[in-house]
Coordinates of C-alpha atoms in Angstrom, one line a residue:
M719 CA 27.2 -29.0 11.6
N720 CA 29.3 -25.7 9.2
L721 CA 27.2 -22.9 10.6
I722 CA 26.2 -20.6 7.4
T723 CA 26.6 -17.0 8.1
H724 CA 23.9 -14.4 5.6
S725 CA 26.4 -11.4 4.4
C726 CA 23.8 -8.6 3.5
R727 CA 26.2 -9.1 0.0
D728 CA 24.5 -12.4 -0.7
S729 CA 21.6 -12.3 -3.4
T730 CA 20.4 -15.5 -1.8
A731 CA 19.5 -13.3 2.1
F732 CA 18.2 -10.1 -0.8
K733 CA 15.5 -12.5 -1.8
F734 CA 14.9 -13.9 1.7
R735 CA 14.3 -10.6 3.0
E736 CA 12.1 -9.0 0.3
I737 CA 9.9 -12.0 1.0
A738 CA 10.1 -12.2 4.3
H739 CA 8.5 -8.6 4.0
Y740 CA 6.1 -8.8 2.0
T741 CA 4.9 -12.4 3.0
T742 CA 4.6 -10.4 6.6
N743 CA 3.0 -7.4 5.2
I744 CA 0.8 -9.1 3.6
Y745 CA -0.7 -11.2 6.4
G746 CA -2.6 -9.1 8.2
V747 CA -5.3 -8.9 5.0
F748 CA -4.9 -12.7 4.2
P749 CA -3.2 -15.0 7.0
E750 CA -4.2 -18.2 5.1
L751 CA -1.9 -17.7 1.6
T752 CA 1.3 -19.5 1.5
T753 CA 4.8 -17.5 1.0
A754 CA 5.0 -19.5 -2.6
Q755 CA 1.5 -17.4 -2.8
C756 CA 2.7 -14.1 -1.2
Y757 CA 5.8 -14.3 -3.8
E758 CA 3.7 -14.7 -6.7
M759 CA 1.6 -11.3 -5.6
M760 CA 4.6 -9.8 -4.7
Q761 CA 5.9 -10.5 -8.2
T762 CA 2.4 -8.7 -9.7
Q763 CA 3.2 -6.0 -7.6
H764 CA 6.1 -5.6 -9.4
W765 CA 4.5 -6.1 -12.6
L766 CA 2.3 -3.4 -12.5
Q767 CA 4.7 -0.4 -10.5
R768 CA 6.7 -1.1 -13.7
L769 CA 3.4 0.0 -16.3
A770 CA 3.6 3.2 -17.6
L771 CA 0.3 4.5 -19.5
T772 CA 0.6 4.2 -23.8
K773 CA -1.3 6.3 -25.7
K774 CA -4.2 4.5 -26.3
D775 CA -4.3 4.2 -22.5
R776 CA -3.7 7.8 -22.0
E777 CA -6.8 8.5 -24.6
D778 CA -9.3 6.1 -23.2
L779 CA -8.2 7.2 -19.4
N780 CA -8.2 10.9 -20.1
R781 CA -12.1 10.1 -21.6
Q782 CA -13.6 8.7 -19.0
L783 CA -12.0 11.1 -16.6
S784 CA -13.4 14.5 -18.9
A785 CA -16.4 13.0 -19.4
F786 CA -17.1 12.6 -15.6
I787 CA -16.1 16.2 -14.3
A788 CA -17.4 17.5 -17.8
P789 CA -21.0 18.4 -16.1
L790 CA -18.5 19.4 -12.7
D791 CA -16.2 22.5 -11.8
V792 CA -13.8 21.2 -10.3
T793 CA -11.3 23.0 -11.5
Q794 CA -12.9 26.1 -9.6
K795 CA -14.0 24.1 -6.6
G796 CA -11.1 22.5 -5.9
C797 CA -11.4 18.7 -5.3
I798 CA -9.8 15.4 -2.7
W799 CA -9.2 12.5 -4.8
F800 CA -9.5 9.5 -2.6
S801 CA -7.8 6.5 -3.1
F802 CA -6.3 3.3 -2.7
H803 CA -3.2 1.6 -3.7
M804 CA -4.7 -0.4 -6.3
G805 CA -3.8 -1.4 -9.2
P806 CA -1.1 0.8 -11.4
Y807 CA -1.7 3.4 -8.9
H808 CA 1.4 5.5 -9.4
L809 CA -0.4 6.5 -12.6
L810 CA -3.0 8.4 -11.0
P811 CA -0.6 11.8 -10.5
H812 CA -0.2 11.8 -14.0
L813 CA -3.9 11.2 -15.0
L814 CA -4.8 13.8 -12.6
L815 CA -2.2 16.1 -14.3
E816 CA -4.5 16.5 -17.6
L817 CA -6.6 18.5 -15.0
N818 CA -4.7 21.8 -15.4
V819 CA -4.0 22.4 -12.1
K820 CA -1.8 22.0 -9.2
L821 CA -2.0 18.8 -7.6
Y822 CA -1.1 18.0 -3.9
V823 CA -0.3 14.4 -3.4
L824 CA -0.4 13.2 0.2
V825 CA 2.7 10.8 0.8
S826 CA 4.7 9.3 4.0
Q827 CA 7.9 10.1 5.5
Q828 CA 9.4 7.9 3.0
V829 CA 7.4 8.2 0.1
Y830 CA 8.6 11.6 0.3
D831 CA 12.3 11.4 1.1
D832 CA 12.4 8.4 -2.5
Y833 CA 10.2 11.3 -4.6
S834 CA 10.3 14.5 -3.3
Q835 CA 13.8 15.4 -5.1
E836 CA 13.5 13.3 -8.2
L837 CA 10.5 14.9 -9.0
S838 CA 12.3 18.2 -8.6
L839 CA 13.9 17.9 -11.4
T840 CA 11.4 16.5 -13.5
Q841 CA 8.4 18.6 -15.4
Y842 CA 6.1 17.9 -13.4
N843 CA 7.4 19.8 -10.4
E844 CA 5.6 22.8 -11.4
N845 CA 2.0 20.7 -11.1
I846 CA 2.8 18.3 -8.3
C847 CA 3.6 18.9 -4.5
L848 CA 3.9 16.8 -2.5
I849 CA 2.8 16.8 1.6
N850 CA 4.4 14.4 4.4
V851 CA 1.0 13.5 6.1
Q852 CA 4.1 12.4 9.1
D853 CA 5.6 16.1 9.0
R854 CA 4.1 18.4 11.9
A855 CA 4.0 21.4 9.7
A856 CA 1.6 19.1 7.2
I857 CA -2.1 19.7 8.6
W858 CA -1.3 23.8 7.4
H859 CA -0.4 22.7 4.3
I860 CA -3.3 21.0 3.9
N861 CA -5.5 23.6 5.0
Y862 CA -3.1 25.6 2.5
A863 CA -4.8 23.5 -0.5
L864 CA -8.4 23.1 0.9
K865 CA -8.7 27.1 1.2
S866 CA -7.6 27.6 -2.2
R867 CA -9.3 25.3 -4.2
L868 CA -6.6 22.7 -5.2
Q869 CA -6.7 19.5 -5.9
L870 CA -5.7 16.9 -3.7
L871 CA -4.8 12.8 -3.9
V872 CA -4.6 10.6 -0.7
Y873 CA -4.2 7.1 -0.5
L874 CA -5.6 6.3 2.4
D875 CA -4.4 3.3 3.0
G876 CA -1.0 3.9 4.2
N877 CA -0.4 7.6 3.2
M878 CA -1.7 8.8 6.6
G879 CA 0.5 8.1 9.2
L880 CA 0.3 5.2 11.3
G881 CA -3.5 3.7 11.7
Q882 CA -3.7 2.5 15.1
Q883 CA -1.1 5.4 16.6
L884 CA -3.9 7.8 15.0
K885 CA -6.2 10.3 17.7
H886 CA -9.0 10.4 14.4
S887 CA -9.7 6.9 12.9
I888 CA -12.2 4.7 12.3
Q889 CA -12.5 0.6 12.6
L890 CA -14.1 -0.9 9.4
P891 CA -14.1 -4.9 9.8
L892 CA -11.3 -6.6 7.2
G893 CA -12.7 -10.5 7.4
D894 CA -12.2 -11.1 10.8
R895 CA -10.2 -8.9 11.7
W896 CA -10.8 -4.9 12.2
W897 CA -9.0 -1.8 9.9
S898 CA -7.9 1.1 10.8
L899 CA -8.7 4.1 8.8
S900 CA -7.5 7.9 9.0
S901 CA -11.1 10.4 8.9
V902 CA -8.7 13.2 9.5
L903 CA -9.1 14.8 6.0
A904 CA -12.7 13.1 5.1
T905 CA -13.9 15.6 8.3
L906 CA -11.9 18.7 6.8
A907 CA -13.5 18.1 3.7
Q908 CA -17.1 18.5 5.4
Y909 CA -16.5 21.3 7.3
H910 CA -14.5 23.1 4.0
Q911 CA -17.5 21.4 1.8
I912 CA -15.0 20.7 -0.9
P913 CA -16.1 18.1 -3.0
V914 CA -15.2 14.3 -2.7
V915 CA -14.6 11.7 -5.3
P916 CA -13.2 7.4 -4.8
I917 CA -10.6 6.9 -8.0
W918 CA -8.6 3.9 -7.9
L919 CA -7.3 1.7 -11.1
L920 CA -7.2 -1.8 -12.0
I921 CA -6.7 -3.9 -14.9
K922 CA -9.4 -7.1 -15.8
P923 CA -7.5 -9.9 -17.6
D924 CA -8.4 -10.1 -21.0
E925 CA -9.3 -5.7 -20.7
S926 CA -7.7 -2.2 -20.6
M927 CA -6.7 -0.7 -17.8
Q928 CA -10.0 0.2 -16.0
L929 CA -10.6 3.7 -14.0
K930 CA -12.4 3.3 -11.4
L931 CA -15.1 6.6 -10.0
G932 CA -16.9 7.1 -7.4
K933 CA -19.5 9.8 -6.9
M934 CA -18.7 13.5 -6.6
Q935 CA -20.2 14.2 -3.4
I936 CA -20.2 16.8 -0.7
I937 CA -19.3 14.9 2.8
T938 CA -22.3 15.4 4.9
D939 CA -20.8 12.7 7.6
A940 CA -17.1 11.4 7.4
T941 CA -17.4 7.9 8.7
V942 CA -20.6 7.2 6.3
F943 CA -18.7 8.5 3.5
L944 CA -15.6 6.0 4.4
Q945 CA -17.7 3.4 5.3
D946 CA -18.5 3.4 1.8
L947 CA -15.7 4.5 -0.3
F948 CA -14.1 1.1 2.0
L949 CA -16.7 -1.3 0.8
Q950 CA -16.9 0.0 -3.0
F951 CA -12.8 -0.4 -2.7
Y952 CA -13.4 -4.0 -0.7
H953 CA -15.6 -5.7 -3.6
D954 CA -12.4 -4.9 -5.8
L955 CA -10.1 -6.3 -3.4
L956 CA -11.4 -9.5 -3.0
H957 CA -11.6 -9.9 -6.5
Y958 CA -8.6 -8.6 -7.2
P959 CA -6.4 -9.1 -3.6
A960 CA -2.7 -9.2 -6.0
Q961 CA -3.7 -5.9 -7.5
W962 CA -3.4 -4.2 -3.8
K963 CA -0.5 -2.8 -2.7
G964 CA -1.8 -1.5 0.3
W965 CA -0.9 -4.6 2.6
L966 CA 2.2 -3.5 2.3
F967 CA 1.2 -0.9 4.9
V968 CA -1.1 -2.8 7.0
H969 CA 0.6 -4.6 9.5
H970 CA 0.6 -0.8 10.7
D971 CA -3.3 -0.8 11.1
I972 CA -3.9 -4.0 11.7
R973 CA -2.5 -6.2 15.0
S974 CA -3.2 -9.5 16.0
T975 CA -2.8 -11.2 19.4
P976 CA 1.5 -11.9 19.6
I977 CA 2.9 -14.9 20.1
K978 CA 5.7 -15.6 21.9
L979 CA 8.7 -18.2 20.6
K980 CA 10.0 -19.9 23.7
E981 CA 13.9 -20.7 23.7
T982 CA 12.7 -24.5 24.1
K983 CA 9.7 -24.8 21.6
K984 CA 10.2 -24.8 18.1
P985 CA 7.3 -23.1 16.0
A986 CA 4.0 -24.2 15.4
S987 CA 4.0 -24.7 12.5
Y988 CA 5.1 -23.0 9.1
P989 CA 5.1 -20.3 7.5
Q990 CA 4.4 -18.8 10.4
F991 CA 7.7 -18.0 11.1
I992 CA 9.9 -17.2 8.3
P993 CA 14.2 -16.8 8.0
Y994 CA 15.2 -13.6 8.0
P995 CA 18.9 -13.0 7.8
I996 CA 20.9 -10.1 9.1
S997 CA 24.6 -10.0 8.5
D998 CA 25.7 -13.5 10.3
Q999 CA 23.3 -13.6 12.7
Y1000 CA 19.9 -16.0 12.5
F1001 CA 16.1 -14.7 13.4
L1002 CA 12.6 -16.0 12.4
L1003 CA 10.6 -13.3 11.3
E1004 CA 7.0 -14.1 12.7
R1005 CA 4.1 -12.9 10.4
T1006 CA 1.4 -12.3 12.8
T1007 CA 3.4 -9.7 14.5
G1008 CA 6.3 -8.9 12.4
L1009 CA 8.3 -9.3 15.5
F1010 CA 11.8 -10.6 15.2
Y1011 CA 13.5 -13.6 17.3
P1012 CA 17.2 -15.3 17.6
V1013 CA 17.1 -18.5 17.3
D1014 CA 20.4 -20.7 16.5
A1015 CA 21.8 -22.0 13.4
L1016 CA 19.2 -25.6 13.6
L1017 CA 15.9 -24.2 14.1
Y1018 CA 17.0 -21.4 10.9
Q1019 CA 18.4 -23.5 8.6
H1020 CA 15.6 -25.8 9.3
I1021 CA 12.7 -23.5 8.5
M1022 CA 14.8 -21.7 5.9
R1023 CA 14.5 -25.4 3.8
E1024 CA 11.3 -25.9 3.7
M1025 CA 10.4 -22.1 2.6
K1026 CA 13.3 -22.8 -0.1
T1027 CA 11.4 -26.1 -0.6
E1028 CA 8.4 -24.8 -1.4
L1029 CA 9.3 -21.5 -3.4
N1030 CA 11.3 -24.1 -5.7
L1031 CA 8.6 -26.4 -6.3
N1032 CA 6.7 -23.0 -7.6
F1033 CA 9.0 -21.1 -9.2
E1034 CA 12.3 -22.7 -9.4
L1035 CA 13.2 -19.5 -7.2
F1036 CA 16.8 -20.6 -5.5

């Protein structure tokens, strides 16, 4: 049998790698999903991240936000907006800029590297400041923003470091697993007595974009606040799972017991293992752990054929 190599320039290889990443990451929250269902969620995410605010969207959302903050002196007291990667989440900073105050957005190292230079070339450069939370100096930038009564936006599910490695976090039940969420910013908000607001976007079927706003409050117990915030969000997650991009980050925060793949044993079930091409080598990516296992061509191609069959039946992808 001729070996089939998978150069990184091959479009099929790119598809496999992208689908493998999404499918493995989503396993932490939805282990029952098939590869085809994961791919469908991936397509929904791509669509959501291409959305832009229409004039009507902007007017409607601004009206909701203005009515919410009208009785509150947010621009003077400062505020921390606690969000999740829900719906077209990338539009939130643009919406909050309507408050006409400087906005600090807490992001991961990767997001900072990808967008800080791009942001410096736009009209938003003077009003949006990115804080890389994985930088050692991040805590000083955050404290400066809090003491200066500025606005902060944080996406709790992915932009507060690596969940299980955090010194300050709380564990919350996610189905039959546990999820680590950082408690650092909520604790700082409690210490500085900064008002906080839960906020995220989603799109309901046959409806316009929805702005979800929680109650503005001063935190008296950081753990209770995060638990309540999580429950509000979890309700939407169960109804609109494809609109949540946070599962791209949960592999840092949710761990399953590793399953060792013996050289003489084939994978127990499909799609527990996913073909993952790297140059001309053969790997399987295990959904439950995100670990890679080198395998021979026959086993790799067997799983690759099954995966291609499933995706072709649903999407005619290959």
